[in-house]
Coordinates of C-alpha atoms in Angstrom, one line a residue:
Chain A
M84 CA 0.1 -0.1 -0.3
N85 CA 1.1 3.6 -0.7
A86 CA 0.1 6.7 1.3
I87 CA -0.1 9.7 -0.6
R88 CA -0.7 13.0 0.9
L89 CA -1.7 16.3 -0.6
A90 CA -0.3 19.8 1.6
G91 CA -1.9 23.3 1.5
K92 CA -4.5 24.6 -0.7
F93 CA -4.8 21.1 -2.6
R94 CA -6.1 19.3 0.4
K95 CA -9.4 20.3 -0.4
L96 CA -9.3 19.0 -3.5
V97 CA -9.2 15.6 -1.7
N98 CA -11.7 16.3 0.8
G99 CA -9.6 17.5 3.5
L100 CA -8.0 14.0 4.1
E101 CA -5.0 13.6 5.9
E102 CA -3.6 10.6 3.2
I103 CA -5.4 8.5 0.5
N104 CA -4.3 5.1 0.6
F105 CA -3.4 3.0 -2.9
N106 CA -2.4 -0.6 -3.5
D107 CA -0.1 -1.4 -6.4
V108 CA 0.6 1.6 -8.1
S109 CA 3.8 1.4 -10.0
S110 CA 4.8 4.7 -10.7
I111 CA 3.8 8.7 -9.9
S112 CA 1.9 9.4 -13.1
E113 CA -0.1 6.2 -12.4
C114 CA -0.9 7.8 -8.8
I115 CA -1.6 10.8 -10.3
N116 CA -4.1 9.4 -12.8
R117 CA -5.8 6.9 -10.1
L118 CA -5.9 10.7 -7.8
E119 CA -7.5 12.3 -10.7
D120 CA -10.1 9.4 -11.0
L121 CA -11.3 9.7 -7.4
Y122 CA -10.7 13.6 -7.1
P123 CA -11.7 15.2 -10.5
G124 CA -9.6 18.4 -10.8
V125 CA -6.6 17.1 -9.1
K126 CA -4.4 16.3 -12.0
A127 CA -5.0 19.9 -13.7
A128 CA -4.0 21.4 -10.3
I129 CA -0.5 19.3 -10.3
C130 CA 0.1 19.0 -13.9
D131 CA -0.2 21.5 -17.1
E132 CA -1.6 21.0 -20.4
N133 CA 1.5 18.9 -21.7
G134 CA 1.2 16.6 -18.6
E135 CA 4.2 18.0 -17.1
V136 CA 4.6 19.0 -13.0
L137 CA 4.0 22.5 -13.0
K138 CA 7.3 24.4 -11.4
I139 CA 5.2 25.3 -8.2
I140 CA 4.7 22.1 -7.3
D141 CA 7.1 19.4 -5.3
I142 CA 6.3 15.7 -5.2
F143 CA 8.8 13.6 -3.1
V144 CA 8.7 10.0 -2.5
N145 CA 9.9 9.2 0.9
G146 CA 11.0 12.5 1.4
D147 CA 13.2 12.6 -2.2
N148 CA 12.2 15.2 -4.7
I149 CA 10.9 13.5 -7.9
R150 CA 13.1 15.9 -9.6
S151 CA 16.0 14.0 -8.5
L152 CA 14.6 10.5 -9.6
E153 CA 12.7 9.9 -12.7
G154 CA 9.9 12.7 -12.7
L155 CA 6.7 11.7 -13.6
S156 CA 8.2 8.0 -14.5
S157 CA 9.6 7.9 -10.8
R158 CA 8.9 3.9 -9.9
L159 CA 7.1 3.3 -6.9
K160 CA 7.3 0.0 -4.4
D161 CA 4.9 -1.3 -1.7
G162 CA 5.3 1.2 1.6
D163 CA 6.7 4.2 -0.7
E164 CA 5.3 7.4 0.8
I165 CA 4.3 10.4 -1.4
D166 CA 4.1 14.1 -0.4
I167 CA 2.5 16.6 -3.1
I168 CA 3.1 19.8 -2.3
S169 CA 2.6 23.4 -3.4
A170 CA 4.6 26.6 -2.5
F171 CA 3.4 27.8 0.6
A172 CA 3.2 31.9 -0.2
G173 CA 1.4 33.0 2.9
G174 CA 2.8 35.0 5.6
Chain B
M37 CA 31.0 43.0 25.7
L38 CA 27.8 41.9 28.0
N39 CA 27.3 44.0 30.9
E40 CA 25.7 42.5 34.1
H41 CA 22.2 43.5 33.4
E42 CA 22.5 41.4 30.2
K43 CA 23.9 39.0 31.8
E44 CA 20.9 38.5 34.3
K45 CA 18.4 39.1 31.6
Y46 CA 19.8 36.2 29.3
N47 CA 20.7 33.9 31.6
R48 CA 18.4 31.3 31.1
Q49 CA 19.4 30.9 27.5
L50 CA 23.3 31.7 28.6
I51 CA 23.5 28.6 30.5
L52 CA 22.3 26.4 27.3
D53 CA 24.6 23.9 26.3
N54 CA 27.3 25.2 23.6
F55 CA 25.7 28.8 24.1
G56 CA 27.3 30.7 26.6
L57 CA 28.4 34.0 26.7
D58 CA 29.8 33.5 23.3
G59 CA 26.7 32.9 21.8
Q60 CA 24.8 35.5 23.5
E61 CA 28.0 38.2 22.7
R62 CA 27.2 37.0 18.8
L63 CA 23.4 37.5 19.1
K64 CA 24.4 41.2 20.6
Q65 CA 26.6 41.9 17.6
A66 CA 24.2 40.8 15.3
R67 CA 22.1 42.7 12.6
V68 CA 19.1 40.9 11.3
L69 CA 16.7 42.1 8.5
I70 CA 12.9 40.7 9.1
A71 CA 11.0 41.4 5.5
G72 CA 7.6 41.9 6.3
A73 CA 5.7 43.0 9.9
G74 CA 2.7 40.7 9.5
G75 CA 1.9 37.2 10.8
L76 CA 5.2 35.6 10.3
G77 CA 7.4 39.0 11.0
S78 CA 5.0 39.3 14.6
P79 CA 6.7 36.0 15.9
I80 CA 10.0 36.4 14.0
S81 CA 11.0 39.7 15.6
I82 CA 9.1 39.3 19.0
Y83 CA 11.6 36.5 19.6
L84 CA 14.7 37.7 18.1
A85 CA 14.2 40.9 20.1
A86 CA 14.1 39.2 23.4
A87 CA 16.7 36.9 22.7
G88 CA 18.6 40.1 22.5
V89 CA 19.9 40.1 18.7
G90 CA 21.7 43.3 18.7
T91 CA 20.2 45.2 15.6
I92 CA 16.7 44.4 14.1
R93 CA 15.6 46.2 10.8
I94 CA 11.7 45.4 10.8
I95 CA 10.5 46.3 6.5
D96 CA 6.5 46.3 5.7
K97 CA 4.8 48.9 4.0
D98 CA 1.3 48.0 4.6
V99 CA -0.9 49.5 7.5
V100 CA -3.0 47.5 10.2
S101 CA -6.4 46.3 9.7
L102 CA -8.8 44.8 11.4
S103 CA -8.6 41.3 10.0
N104 CA -4.8 41.3 11.0
L105 CA -5.4 41.0 14.8
N106 CA -6.1 37.0 14.5
R107 CA -2.3 36.5 13.7
Q108 CA -0.4 39.6 13.7
I109 CA 0.4 39.7 17.3
L110 CA 2.4 43.0 17.3
Y111 CA -0.6 45.0 17.3
N112 CA -4.0 45.5 18.6
K113 CA -7.2 47.3 18.0
K114 CA -5.4 50.9 19.0
D115 CA -3.1 50.5 15.9
I116 CA -5.6 50.1 13.3
G117 CA -4.8 52.3 10.1
G118 CA -1.4 52.9 11.4
K119 CA 2.4 52.1 9.5
K120 CA 3.4 48.5 10.5
S121 CA 6.7 48.7 10.7
L122 CA 6.6 51.9 12.7
L123 CA 3.7 50.2 15.1
A124 CA 6.2 47.3 15.0
G125 CA 9.5 49.1 15.9
N126 CA 8.0 50.9 19.2
K127 CA 6.5 47.3 20.0
L128 CA 9.9 46.1 19.8
K129 CA 11.8 49.0 21.6
K130 CA 9.6 48.3 24.5
L131 CA 10.1 44.7 24.9
N132 CA 13.9 45.2 24.7
S133 CA 15.3 48.6 25.0
D134 CA 18.8 47.2 25.1
I135 CA 18.8 46.8 21.4
K136 CA 18.5 48.9 18.2
V137 CA 15.4 48.7 16.2
E138 CA 15.0 50.0 12.6
A139 CA 11.8 50.6 10.9
I140 CA 11.2 50.8 7.4
A141 CA 7.9 51.7 6.0
E142 CA 8.8 50.8 2.1
T143 CA 8.1 47.9 -0.4
I144 CA 10.9 45.8 -1.2
D145 CA 11.6 45.8 -5.0
N146 CA 14.4 45.6 -7.6
S147 CA 15.6 49.2 -7.1
N148 CA 16.1 49.2 -3.3
V149 CA 16.7 45.5 -2.1
S150 CA 20.3 45.8 -2.5
Q151 CA 20.3 49.1 -0.1
L152 CA 18.1 47.8 2.0
T153 CA 20.1 44.3 2.8
A154 CA 23.5 46.0 2.6
G155 CA 25.8 45.5 5.9
F156 CA 23.1 42.8 7.6
D157 CA 24.2 39.6 8.3
I158 CA 21.0 37.2 7.8
I159 CA 17.3 37.9 6.4
M160 CA 14.2 36.5 7.6
D161 CA 11.6 35.7 5.3
A162 CA 8.0 37.1 6.3
T163 CA 6.6 38.3 2.9
D164 CA 3.6 37.1 1.5
N165 CA 4.7 36.5 -2.1
F166 CA 7.0 35.0 -4.1
Q167 CA 8.2 38.2 -6.1
T168 CA 9.6 39.3 -3.2
R169 CA 10.6 36.1 -1.6
Y170 CA 12.8 35.7 -5.1
L171 CA 14.4 39.1 -4.8
L172 CA 15.3 38.1 -1.3
N173 CA 16.6 34.9 -2.1
E174 CA 19.0 36.6 -5.0
A175 CA 20.0 39.1 -2.5
A176 CA 21.1 36.9 0.1
L177 CA 23.0 34.6 -2.4
K178 CA 25.0 37.7 -3.8
I179 CA 26.1 39.0 -0.1
Q180 CA 26.7 35.5 1.4
I181 CA 24.3 35.6 3.9
P182 CA 21.4 33.1 4.8
F183 CA 17.7 33.7 4.0
I184 CA 15.4 31.9 5.9
Y185 CA 12.0 30.7 4.0
G186 CA 8.9 30.8 5.6
G187 CA 5.1 30.3 4.2
I188 CA 1.9 29.4 5.6
Y189 CA -1.3 28.6 4.4
G190 CA -4.6 27.6 6.8
M191 CA -3.2 25.3 9.8
E192 CA -0.2 24.3 7.5
G193 CA 3.2 25.8 6.5
A194 CA 6.7 25.3 5.8
L195 CA 10.5 26.2 6.1
T196 CA 13.8 26.1 5.2
T197 CA 17.3 27.7 6.0
I198 CA 19.4 29.0 2.4
I199 CA 23.0 29.3 2.3
R200 CA 24.7 29.9 -0.7
G201 CA 26.9 26.9 -1.6
Q202 CA 25.6 24.8 1.5
S203 CA 21.9 24.1 0.5
A204 CA 19.7 24.4 -2.4
C205 CA 17.9 28.1 -2.6
L206 CA 14.7 29.2 -3.3
K207 CA 14.6 28.9 -7.2
C208 CA 16.0 25.3 -6.6
I209 CA 12.8 24.2 -4.5
F210 CA 10.0 26.2 -6.3
P211 CA 11.4 27.3 -9.8
S212 CA 8.6 29.1 -10.7
S213 CA 6.2 31.8 -8.5
P214 CA 2.7 30.4 -7.5
P215 CA -0.2 32.9 -8.3
P216 CA -0.3 35.7 -5.6
L217 CA -2.7 34.5 -2.6
P218 CA -6.0 36.1 -2.8
C219 CA -6.2 38.8 0.3
Q220 CA -8.9 36.6 1.9
S221 CA -6.7 33.5 1.9
P222 CA -7.3 31.4 5.4
V223 CA -5.0 31.2 8.2
L224 CA -4.8 30.7 11.6
G225 CA -2.6 32.7 14.0
A226 CA -1.3 30.1 15.4
T227 CA 0.4 28.4 12.2
A228 CA 2.0 31.8 11.9
G229 CA 3.3 31.5 15.2
I230 CA 4.7 28.0 14.9
I231 CA 6.5 28.5 11.5
G232 CA 7.7 31.9 12.7
C233 CA 9.0 30.9 15.8
L234 CA 10.9 28.2 13.9
Q235 CA 12.5 30.8 11.8
A236 CA 13.7 32.5 14.5
M237 CA 15.1 29.3 16.0
E238 CA 16.9 28.8 12.8
A239 CA 18.1 32.3 12.9
I240 CA 19.4 32.5 16.6
K241 CA 21.0 28.9 16.1
Y242 CA 22.7 30.4 13.1
L243 CA 24.0 33.4 14.8
S244 CA 25.2 31.9 18.3
H245 CA 26.8 29.0 16.4
T246 CA 24.5 26.4 18.1
G247 CA 23.1 23.0 16.7
E248 CA 22.2 22.2 13.3
L249 CA 20.8 24.7 10.6
L250 CA 17.7 23.1 8.2
L251 CA 20.0 23.3 5.4
D252 CA 18.5 21.1 2.1
R253 CA 15.6 19.9 4.3
L254 CA 11.7 21.7 3.8
L255 CA 10.2 21.0 7.2
I256 CA 6.5 20.9 6.7
F257 CA 4.3 21.4 9.3
D258 CA 0.4 20.2 8.7
G259 CA -1.4 21.8 11.9
L260 CA -4.9 20.2 11.1
Y261 CA -3.3 16.7 11.8
M262 CA -0.4 17.5 13.8
N263 CA 2.4 16.1 11.8
F264 CA 5.9 17.6 10.9
R265 CA 7.7 15.7 8.5
K266 CA 11.2 16.9 6.6
M267 CA 11.5 16.9 2.8
K268 CA 15.0 16.2 1.4
L269 CA 15.9 19.0 -0.9
N270 CA 18.5 19.3 -3.6
R271 CA 20.5 22.1 -5.3
N272 CA 19.9 22.1 -9.2
P273 CA 23.2 22.6 -10.8
E274 CA 21.6 24.7 -13.4
C275 CA 19.3 27.0 -11.3
P276 CA 19.5 30.7 -12.3
D277 CA 20.1 31.9 -9.2
C278 CA 22.6 29.8 -7.4
G279 CA 24.0 27.2 -10.1
R280 CA 27.0 28.9 -10.5
F281 CA 27.8 28.9 -6.6
S282 CA 30.3 26.4 -5.8
S283 CA 29.9 24.3 -2.6
R284 CA 33.4 25.7 -1.6
D285 CA 32.3 29.3 -2.3
N286 CA 31.0 30.1 1.3
K287 CA 32.4 32.0 4.0
F288 CA 30.9 30.0 6.7
G289 CA 33.8 28.1 8.1
G290 CA 32.9 24.7 10.2
F291 CA 30.3 25.9 12.4
V292 CA 27.5 25.3 9.3
K293 CA 26.0 22.2 10.5
K294 CA 23.6 19.8 8.3
P295 CA 21.6 17.5 9.3

């Protein structure tokens, strides 16, 4: 099982849940597609029209940024934890 | 040198392990720039003033409004309509009359950022937008001083400590800025308190040469479910702001400790 957490203003897109759990998810892009199936609007908030992750978004797998892994193709294994955050701008 | 009055006033932090008279003397000599006197600027400035940071420059052009008072604890109802920087300056001087406080009612922009930051030892991010944060990030990299990023939303927030050549910079972490927040974006005062206090803690650690800094880590606070998590950050070798600085290119010596 994989736990996915959305922080900041994204959280309302998943009804304020602390985390969402998926079984058998193989990559970050599959993870985003499965989120979109359950919570329409998530993908448009994370990715641009070409399907690339917006530059105001950071996605981490077990605390490692997917920019230093293989981006959206980064592979996931059972137990990996995914954090999706947008820049916190308020002060 | 600390006088007897200061030794007594700061006694409870002087007796911290690895802090001592040296740490307090370093705080006394330090010059800290606080960019913003709002939700984050309030706790940052109050705790840095109370801790005995020798010189604080606080910059904000806004005036106090009623809806600021749930989180901007420098102010009260009588302050509504007054300039935040000047009110903050007065409040901080009352809090600690042994320190110097400079209040500046200006907007930080391209034309004044170099002049406003020159001669300071650290920049505290208490702004509410990424345009200003990027300017301060660049200025801090240029003059080789740390920039302590903090941001909040609702009951969540994040912070990290940025040092040229030692850590990812703000542009490495967020290569482009999110759209400006609507003025009515949600925020709980306690969220600003938590993130602002953690930023103040980083500044005091850096200035007093104590502990390990939050370099290359983004600490994320989730108040709704009460979680703290640290995400690893990496420098982007092609970063337009810091890519050209090598990791040997820093002036901080051995006391910059990474987790």
